[in-house]
Amino acid sequence: MKKLLLLSLTTATLLATDKTSVIFMIGDGMGPTYTSTYRYYKDDNSTQKMDATVFDSLFIGMNTTYSDNSLITDSAAAATALATGYKTNNGFIGIMDQNTTQKQTVLEYAKENGYLTAMAVTSTLTHATPAAFLSNGHHRDDEAEIAKDYLSLTKSGKLKFDFLMGGGEKYFLEAFSDFNARAKKESLTLYRNDYDFTNIKNYPFIAFTAYDYPAFALDENKENRFRVAKMTNKALSLLDNKDFFLMIESSQIDWCGHLNDIACTMAEMEDFSRSVTLAKAYVDKHPNTLLIVTADHSTGGLAIGDKIDKKDDTISDEIKSRSYIWYKESIQHIDSSSISIAKDLNTSKDINVTFKKQTGITLKNHEYKKLKSTIALNKIKVLWHEVNVIINRHSNTGWTTHGHNAVDVETFAYGKDSEKFKGFMDNTDIAKKIFEVLGRKSKK
Ligand SMILES: [Zn+2]
């Protein structure tokens, strides 16, 4: 009898700790050249050795990104694949085919199976990537409709999430005639303290970091520059030792890529790298946790390096002997996004001085003339494009598009069950394997 009791106690203890928590981190637009560019950007030039990044230490495979109706996916279709295991058409959140019975996302599955669930993003909370984890059957542009889904309840009458951190309160205000009252009804606390989370002790809550879109890392004040890392830190402290599914998106890597703004891109990569490092450290302390990191697609067709101009007298013979170069020094002093630089140039009394102050780059005469004539056009988008053209030329950074492209993206994994993600796979397999890790039996 005693022996039997001991056995059942052991089983109970095992059951209580049996779940695997999942930290799923998505670098929006973070194609393979983003992680290699970041490695070279960060490397200490004074040493012979090439320094490895956290991404290098976690690399495990590659995955495809194509959507149901295009080789080149958008964020909505890609996030649907990553969140549900199903491909959909570009623009759509969730499975649009009404005959498909499987519409659950990994987050929803986790909630129904006793996990705490949370998301932290640097877009609006209802933007394509987070939307695919908490809503279904919408076009990505219908952010207010998506917000309504967020407050829909599970079969047991609970919210599907324990907490959310990100921008875009405006869509919740659009969705609900009295959002505060609705939140109160669900015992949901709303915070609007930017990235100051010190008062947050309990959940459920939504912490709005911006009314609309949060700012770029480069345009944030110094204390909020690593805001994905700040959110990761807070989220993991709230979930510490619990069973949870946490999705974190570094949303703006993609936005900097769309702009073809390399300094902006590297600042977002720095923030994301710090966040992944925090998550990795959490897994070291909590071995029953899986960390999975990937991108939804690559943006901009980023490439680095070009031939060295051998006729340029200002370049030393030593450098010329290298044949090809990426001048990372040209972007290391840039302290604002190209959008902010363009705004400053628009009101500047001395274009040369303003450009030098913001970027560290001395304009060549023809660049000065081009900027001057562009400012005269009074079209801010044309101006920020021209700012990027100059910076990209000085650094030998190349871009093929202002949109997305079709290259495969990397898979990074660490901790419990990470070997499941090894090798080459489709993006839908990532969701399928996360379902498995969360306890769903795979269908034969
Ligand atoms: Zn995307």
Coordinates of C-alpha atoms and ligand atoms in Angstrom, one line a residue, residues 28-29 74-75 129 249 254 296-297 299 404, ligand 1:
D28 CA 10.1 39.8 -39.1
G29 CA 12.0 40.0 -42.5
D74 CA 3.7 38.5 -47.1
S75 CA 3.8 38.6 -43.3
T129 CA 2.3 38.4 -37.3
E249 CA 8.2 39.5 -32.6
D254 CA 11.2 44.2 -41.7
D296 CA 8.7 34.9 -41.6
H297 CA 10.6 35.8 -44.9
T299 CA 12.9 41.7 -46.8
H404 CA 10.0 40.9 -49.8
Ligands
ZN1 ZN 6.9 39.8 -42.3

